[in-house]
Tab-separated table of C-alpha atoms in Angstrom:
chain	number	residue	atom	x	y	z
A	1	UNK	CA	-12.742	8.137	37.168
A	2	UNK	CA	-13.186	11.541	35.798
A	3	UNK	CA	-9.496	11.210	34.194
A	4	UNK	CA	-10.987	8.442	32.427
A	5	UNK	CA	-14.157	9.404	31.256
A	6	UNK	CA	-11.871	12.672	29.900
A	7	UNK	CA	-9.421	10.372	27.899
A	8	UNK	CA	-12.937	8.507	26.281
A	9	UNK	CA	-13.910	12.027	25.214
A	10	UNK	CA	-14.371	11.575	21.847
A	11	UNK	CA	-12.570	14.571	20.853
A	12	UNK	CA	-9.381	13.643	22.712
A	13	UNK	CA	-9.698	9.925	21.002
A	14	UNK	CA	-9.885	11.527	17.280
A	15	UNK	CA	-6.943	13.401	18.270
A	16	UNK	CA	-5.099	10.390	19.514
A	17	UNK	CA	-6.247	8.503	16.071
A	18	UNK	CA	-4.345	11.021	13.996
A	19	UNK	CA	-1.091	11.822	16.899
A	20	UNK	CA	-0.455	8.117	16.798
A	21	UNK	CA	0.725	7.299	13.275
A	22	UNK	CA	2.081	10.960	13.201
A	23	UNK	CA	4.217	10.262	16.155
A	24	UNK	CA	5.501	7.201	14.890
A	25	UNK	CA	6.788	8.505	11.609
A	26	UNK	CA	8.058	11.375	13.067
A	27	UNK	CA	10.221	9.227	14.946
A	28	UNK	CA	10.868	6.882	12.063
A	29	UNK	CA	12.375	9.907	10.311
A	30	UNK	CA	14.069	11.279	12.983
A	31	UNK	CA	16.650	8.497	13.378
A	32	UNK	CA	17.022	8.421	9.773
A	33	UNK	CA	18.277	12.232	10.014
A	34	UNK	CA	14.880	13.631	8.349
A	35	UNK	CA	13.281	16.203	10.167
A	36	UNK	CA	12.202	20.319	9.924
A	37	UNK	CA	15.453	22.247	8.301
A	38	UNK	CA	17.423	18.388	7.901
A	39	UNK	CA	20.421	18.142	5.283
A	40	UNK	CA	18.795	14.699	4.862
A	41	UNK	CA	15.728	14.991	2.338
A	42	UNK	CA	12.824	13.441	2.345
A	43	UNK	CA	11.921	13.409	-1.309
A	44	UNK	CA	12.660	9.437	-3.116
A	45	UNK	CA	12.615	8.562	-6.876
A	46	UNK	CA	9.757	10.479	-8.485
A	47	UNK	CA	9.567	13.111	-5.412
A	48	UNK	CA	12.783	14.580	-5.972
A	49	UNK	CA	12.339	14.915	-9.710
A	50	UNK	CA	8.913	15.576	-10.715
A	51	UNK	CA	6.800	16.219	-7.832
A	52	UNK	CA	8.625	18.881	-5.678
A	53	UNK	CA	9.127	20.540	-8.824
A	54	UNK	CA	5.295	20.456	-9.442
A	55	UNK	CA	4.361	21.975	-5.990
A	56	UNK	CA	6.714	25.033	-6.660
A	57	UNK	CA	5.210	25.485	-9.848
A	58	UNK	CA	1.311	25.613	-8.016
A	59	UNK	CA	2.806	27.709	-5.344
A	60	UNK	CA	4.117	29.956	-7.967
A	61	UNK	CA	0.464	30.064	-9.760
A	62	UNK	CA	-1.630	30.350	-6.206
A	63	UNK	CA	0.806	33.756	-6.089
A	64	UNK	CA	-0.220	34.824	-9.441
A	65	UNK	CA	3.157	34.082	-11.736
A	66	UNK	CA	1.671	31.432	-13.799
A	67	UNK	CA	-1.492	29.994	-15.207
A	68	UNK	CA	-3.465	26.578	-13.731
A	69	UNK	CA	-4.343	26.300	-17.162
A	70	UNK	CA	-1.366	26.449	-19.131
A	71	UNK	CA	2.132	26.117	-18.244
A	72	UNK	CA	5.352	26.666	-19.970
A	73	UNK	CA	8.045	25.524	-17.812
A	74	UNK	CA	8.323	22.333	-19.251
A	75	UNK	CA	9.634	22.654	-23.036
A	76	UNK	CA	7.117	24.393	-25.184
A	77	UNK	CA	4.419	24.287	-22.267
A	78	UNK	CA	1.954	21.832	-21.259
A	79	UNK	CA	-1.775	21.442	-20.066
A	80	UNK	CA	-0.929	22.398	-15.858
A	81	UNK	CA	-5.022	21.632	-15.480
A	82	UNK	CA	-4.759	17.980	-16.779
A	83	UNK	CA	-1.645	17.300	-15.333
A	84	UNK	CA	-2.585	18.428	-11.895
A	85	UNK	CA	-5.164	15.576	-11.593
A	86	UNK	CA	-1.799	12.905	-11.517
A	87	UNK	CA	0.765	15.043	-9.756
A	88	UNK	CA	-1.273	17.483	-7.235
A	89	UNK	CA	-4.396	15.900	-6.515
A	90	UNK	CA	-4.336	16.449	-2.801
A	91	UNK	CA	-6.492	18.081	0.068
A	92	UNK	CA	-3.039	19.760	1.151
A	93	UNK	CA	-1.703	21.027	-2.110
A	94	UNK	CA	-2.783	24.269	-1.669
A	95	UNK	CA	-1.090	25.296	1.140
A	96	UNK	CA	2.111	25.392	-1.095
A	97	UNK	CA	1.399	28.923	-0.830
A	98	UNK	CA	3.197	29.096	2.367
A	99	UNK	CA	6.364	28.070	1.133
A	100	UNK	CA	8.745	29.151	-1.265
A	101	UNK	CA	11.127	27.110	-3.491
A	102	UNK	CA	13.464	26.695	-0.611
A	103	UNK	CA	11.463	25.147	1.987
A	104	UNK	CA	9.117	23.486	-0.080
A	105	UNK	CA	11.213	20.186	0.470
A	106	UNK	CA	10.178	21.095	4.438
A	107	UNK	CA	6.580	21.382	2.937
A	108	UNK	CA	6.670	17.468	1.854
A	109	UNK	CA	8.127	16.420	4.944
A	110	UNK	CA	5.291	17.941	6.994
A	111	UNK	CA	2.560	17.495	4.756
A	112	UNK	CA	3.858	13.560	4.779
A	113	UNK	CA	3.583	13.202	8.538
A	114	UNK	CA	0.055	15.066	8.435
A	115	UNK	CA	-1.355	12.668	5.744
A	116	UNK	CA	-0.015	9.676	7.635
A	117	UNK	CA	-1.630	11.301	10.823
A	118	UNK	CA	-5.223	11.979	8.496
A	119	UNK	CA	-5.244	8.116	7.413
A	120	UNK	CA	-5.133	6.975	11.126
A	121	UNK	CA	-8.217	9.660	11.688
A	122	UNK	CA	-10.157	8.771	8.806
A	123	UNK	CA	-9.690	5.031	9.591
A	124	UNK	CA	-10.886	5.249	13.238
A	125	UNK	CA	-14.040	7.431	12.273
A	126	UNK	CA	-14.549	4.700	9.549
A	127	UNK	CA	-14.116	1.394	11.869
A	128	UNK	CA	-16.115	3.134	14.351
A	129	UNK	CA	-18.517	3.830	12.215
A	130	UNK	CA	-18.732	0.481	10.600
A	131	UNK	CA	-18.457	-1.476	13.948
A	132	UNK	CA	-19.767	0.679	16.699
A	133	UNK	CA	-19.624	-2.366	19.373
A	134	UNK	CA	-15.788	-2.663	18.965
A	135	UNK	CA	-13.606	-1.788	21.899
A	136	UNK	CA	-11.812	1.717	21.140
A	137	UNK	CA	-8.501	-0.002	22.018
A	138	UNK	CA	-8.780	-2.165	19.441
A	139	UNK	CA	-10.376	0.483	16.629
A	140	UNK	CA	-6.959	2.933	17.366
A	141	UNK	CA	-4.755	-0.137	17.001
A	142	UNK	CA	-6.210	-1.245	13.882
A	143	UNK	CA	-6.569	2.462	12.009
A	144	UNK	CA	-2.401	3.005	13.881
A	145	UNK	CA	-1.883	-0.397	11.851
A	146	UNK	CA	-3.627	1.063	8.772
A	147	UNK	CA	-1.863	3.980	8.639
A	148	UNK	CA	1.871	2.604	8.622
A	149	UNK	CA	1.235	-0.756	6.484
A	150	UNK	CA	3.745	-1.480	4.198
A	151	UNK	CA	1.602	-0.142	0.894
A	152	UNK	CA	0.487	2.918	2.473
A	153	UNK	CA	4.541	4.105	3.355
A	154	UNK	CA	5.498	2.654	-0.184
A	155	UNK	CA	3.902	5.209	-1.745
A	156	UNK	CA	5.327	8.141	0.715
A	157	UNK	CA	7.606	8.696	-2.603
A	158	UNK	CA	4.377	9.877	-4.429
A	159	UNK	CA	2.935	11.951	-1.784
A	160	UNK	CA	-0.213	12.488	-3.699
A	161	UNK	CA	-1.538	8.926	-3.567
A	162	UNK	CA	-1.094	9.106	0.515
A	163	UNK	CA	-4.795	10.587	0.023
A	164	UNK	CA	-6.382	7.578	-1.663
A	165	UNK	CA	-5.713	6.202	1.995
A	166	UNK	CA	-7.085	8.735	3.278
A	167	UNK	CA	-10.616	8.473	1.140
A	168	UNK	CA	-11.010	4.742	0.942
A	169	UNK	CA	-12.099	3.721	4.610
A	170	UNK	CA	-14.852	6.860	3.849
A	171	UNK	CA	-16.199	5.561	1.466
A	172	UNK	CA	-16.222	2.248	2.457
A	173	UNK	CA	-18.139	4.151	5.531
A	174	UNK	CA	-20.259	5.466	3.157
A	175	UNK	CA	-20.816	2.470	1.060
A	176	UNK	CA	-22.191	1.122	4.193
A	177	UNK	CA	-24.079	3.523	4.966
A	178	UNK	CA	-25.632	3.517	1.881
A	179	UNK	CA	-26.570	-0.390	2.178
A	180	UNK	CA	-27.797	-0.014	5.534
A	181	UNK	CA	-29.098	3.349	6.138
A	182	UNK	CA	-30.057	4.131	2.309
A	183	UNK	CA	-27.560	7.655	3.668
A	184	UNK	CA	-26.219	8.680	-0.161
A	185	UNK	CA	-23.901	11.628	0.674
A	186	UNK	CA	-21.184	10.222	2.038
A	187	UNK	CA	-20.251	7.499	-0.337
A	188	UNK	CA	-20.638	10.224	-3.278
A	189	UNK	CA	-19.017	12.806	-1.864
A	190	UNK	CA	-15.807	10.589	-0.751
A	191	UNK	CA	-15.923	8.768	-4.106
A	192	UNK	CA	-15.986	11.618	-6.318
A	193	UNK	CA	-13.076	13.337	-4.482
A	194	UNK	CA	-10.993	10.097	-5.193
A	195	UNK	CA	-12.031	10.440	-8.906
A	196	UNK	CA	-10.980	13.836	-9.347
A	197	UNK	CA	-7.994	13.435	-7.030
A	198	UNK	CA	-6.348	10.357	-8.059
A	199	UNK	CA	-7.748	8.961	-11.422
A	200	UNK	CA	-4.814	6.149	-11.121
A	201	UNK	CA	-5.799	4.917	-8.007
A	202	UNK	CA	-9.791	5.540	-8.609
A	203	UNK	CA	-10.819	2.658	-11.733
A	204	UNK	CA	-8.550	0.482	-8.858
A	205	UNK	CA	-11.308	1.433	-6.669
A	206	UNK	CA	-14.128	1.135	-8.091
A	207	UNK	CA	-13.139	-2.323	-8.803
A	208	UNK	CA	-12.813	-3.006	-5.619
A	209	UNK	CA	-16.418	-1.554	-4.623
A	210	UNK	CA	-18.052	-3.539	-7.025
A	211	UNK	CA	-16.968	-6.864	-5.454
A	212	UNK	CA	-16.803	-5.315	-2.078
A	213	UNK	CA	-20.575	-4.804	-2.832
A	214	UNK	CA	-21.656	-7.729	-4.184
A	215	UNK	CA	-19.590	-9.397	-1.149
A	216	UNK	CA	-21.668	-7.653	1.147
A	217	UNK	CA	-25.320	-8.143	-0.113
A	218	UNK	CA	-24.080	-11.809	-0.274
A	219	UNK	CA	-24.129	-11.798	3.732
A	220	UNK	CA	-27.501	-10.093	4.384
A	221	UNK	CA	-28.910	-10.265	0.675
A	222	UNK	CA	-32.389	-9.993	1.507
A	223	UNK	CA	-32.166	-6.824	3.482
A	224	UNK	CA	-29.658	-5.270	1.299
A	225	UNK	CA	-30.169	-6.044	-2.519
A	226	UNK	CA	-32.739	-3.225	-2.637
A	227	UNK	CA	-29.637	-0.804	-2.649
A	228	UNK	CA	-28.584	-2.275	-5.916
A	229	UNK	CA	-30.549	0.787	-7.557
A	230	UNK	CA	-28.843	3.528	-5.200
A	231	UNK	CA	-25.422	1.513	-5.549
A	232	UNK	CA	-25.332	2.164	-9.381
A	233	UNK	CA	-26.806	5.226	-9.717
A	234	UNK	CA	-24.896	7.000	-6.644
A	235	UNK	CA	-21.512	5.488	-7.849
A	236	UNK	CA	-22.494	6.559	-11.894
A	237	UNK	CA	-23.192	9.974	-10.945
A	238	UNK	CA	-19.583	10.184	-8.803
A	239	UNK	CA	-18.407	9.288	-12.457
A	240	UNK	CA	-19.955	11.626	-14.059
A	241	UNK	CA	-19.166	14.608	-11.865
A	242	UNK	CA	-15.548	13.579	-11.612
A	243	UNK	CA	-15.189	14.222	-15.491
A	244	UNK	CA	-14.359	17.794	-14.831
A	245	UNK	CA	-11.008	16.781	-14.285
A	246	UNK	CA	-10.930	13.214	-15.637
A	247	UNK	CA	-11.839	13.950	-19.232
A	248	UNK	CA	-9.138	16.953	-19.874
A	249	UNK	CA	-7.351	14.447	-18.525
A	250	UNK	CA	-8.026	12.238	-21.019
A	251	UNK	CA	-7.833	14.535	-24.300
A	252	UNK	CA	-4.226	15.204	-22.775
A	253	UNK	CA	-3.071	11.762	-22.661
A	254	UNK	CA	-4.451	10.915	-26.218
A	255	UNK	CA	-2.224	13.510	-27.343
A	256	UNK	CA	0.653	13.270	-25.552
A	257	UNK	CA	0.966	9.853	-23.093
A	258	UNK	CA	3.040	7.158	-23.502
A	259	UNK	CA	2.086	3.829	-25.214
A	260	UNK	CA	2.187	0.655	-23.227
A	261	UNK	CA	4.846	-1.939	-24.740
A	262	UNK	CA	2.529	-4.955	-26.453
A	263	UNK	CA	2.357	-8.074	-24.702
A	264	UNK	CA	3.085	-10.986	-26.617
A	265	UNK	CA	3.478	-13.971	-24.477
A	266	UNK	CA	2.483	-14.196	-20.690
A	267	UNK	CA	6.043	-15.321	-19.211
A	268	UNK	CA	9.212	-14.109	-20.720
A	269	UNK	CA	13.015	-15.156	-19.686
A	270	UNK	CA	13.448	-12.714	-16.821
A	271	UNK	CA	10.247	-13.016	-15.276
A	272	UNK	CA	9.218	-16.572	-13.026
A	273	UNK	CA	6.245	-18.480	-11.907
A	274	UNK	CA	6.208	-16.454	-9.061
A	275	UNK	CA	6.595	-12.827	-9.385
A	276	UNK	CA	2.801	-12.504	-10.320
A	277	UNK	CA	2.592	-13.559	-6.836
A	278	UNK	CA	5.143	-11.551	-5.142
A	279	UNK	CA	4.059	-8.324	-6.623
A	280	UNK	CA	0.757	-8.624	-4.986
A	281	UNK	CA	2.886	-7.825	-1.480
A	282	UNK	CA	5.117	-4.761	-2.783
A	283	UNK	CA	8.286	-6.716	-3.042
């Protein structure tokens, strides 16, 4: 009995939330020959060539070689600041300082299988926020199953956006908190991180959250449509305060990003009726 009313601790079930999904890639890459000191790397498409490089140059800055601001290690230099928000926009970036250019491919692969580990965490504490009366079984299963869906490794070869998996179950927390509880911080807090971290992933977001929202008044719309006003406001301001990095971030790109190729026609001879379709699942 006392064994398990110590495994229900809730301390020891957080831990097991973020062991779980660590454990299992850990594994994964250990019988593909990745692990601590490996000949076998880690780093895939984009990872090998830009963003390794990118964490050696912030390691190299956080020691005081080189400037956040300004860079010149790529051609006649570059905006570091603006170019941070796409490439290091992550809560583990910083400890780059702790490598060196040697081991900082050893740096990925850890900071991978901690990530993995933080979306199985963030997940639980979400769901069991969310839905206090399910059984914890079930809540670990569902934030393991979180954690190691197909999207969420896809995008192991751009480490950075493992965090947008770690934010979005907050602030769906906080989303509902905000409907239910009229609790603000939260939802802002986690929102505005995303913004600032990940601008890609963060108009895909608030997308979402605006039909998320309306789905959810939809079920209880006379109890919840008064957060309408806190709903707007709360997400505006997470706008707003994210333009400290979003809007050098834009000046950059209006200089120097790439333009998208016009569309002219909606099908052309090497695409089908169906890839629309097949893209949705990461195929």
């Amino acid at each position: 009995m006392k064994f398990k009313k110590y495994l229900s601790h809730p301390i020891i079930v957080y831990f097991t939330a973020f062991l779980l999904p660590f454990t299992i890639l850990f594994f994964v890459y250990l019988s593909q020959g990745i692990y601590w000191g490996s000949e076998t790397s880690p780093l895939l498409g984009d990872g090998f060539h830009q963003y390794v490089i990118f964490d050696v140059t912030l390691r190299n800055i956080l020691h005081g070689t080189d400037s956040f601001l300004y860079s010149f290690t790529s051609g006649l230099g570059l905006n570091f600041y603006a170019l941070s928000s796409y490439y290091l926009g992550s809560f583990l970036s910083p400890f780059v300082f702790f490598f060196d250019s040697l081991s900082m491919v050893d740096s990925v692969y850890l900071f991978t299988l901690i990530k993995i580990g933080l979306i199985g965490l963030s997940t639980y504490y979400s769901i069991k926020g969310i839905y206090p009366k399910l059984q914890q079984f079930l809540i670990l299963s569902l934030s393991t199953l979180f954690a190691l869906m197909s999207f969420s490794i896809s995008q192991i070869e751009i480490k950075t956006w493992l965090d947008v998996f770690i934010l979005a179950p907050l602030i769906l927390l906080g989303l509902h908190r905000l409907m239910t509880q009229k609790k603000r911080v939260l939802y802002f807090t986690s929102l505005t991180i995303l913004f600032i971290q990940n601008y890609y992933f963060g108009f895909m977001m608030a997308l979402f959250l605006t039909l998320w929202y309306f789905t959810q008044i939809s079920w209880y719309f006379k109890k919840r449509i008064s957060s309408f006003f806190d709903f707007t406001i709360v997400s505006i301001l997470a706008g707003v305060t994210s333009l400290i990095m979003i809007y050098p971030t834009i000046l950059d790109l209006r200089t120097h990003g790439e333009n998208f190729t016009k569309i002219t026609r909606t099908f052309t001879e090497n695409s089908w009726y169906l890839d629309v379709f097949c893209k949705e699942f990461n195929w």
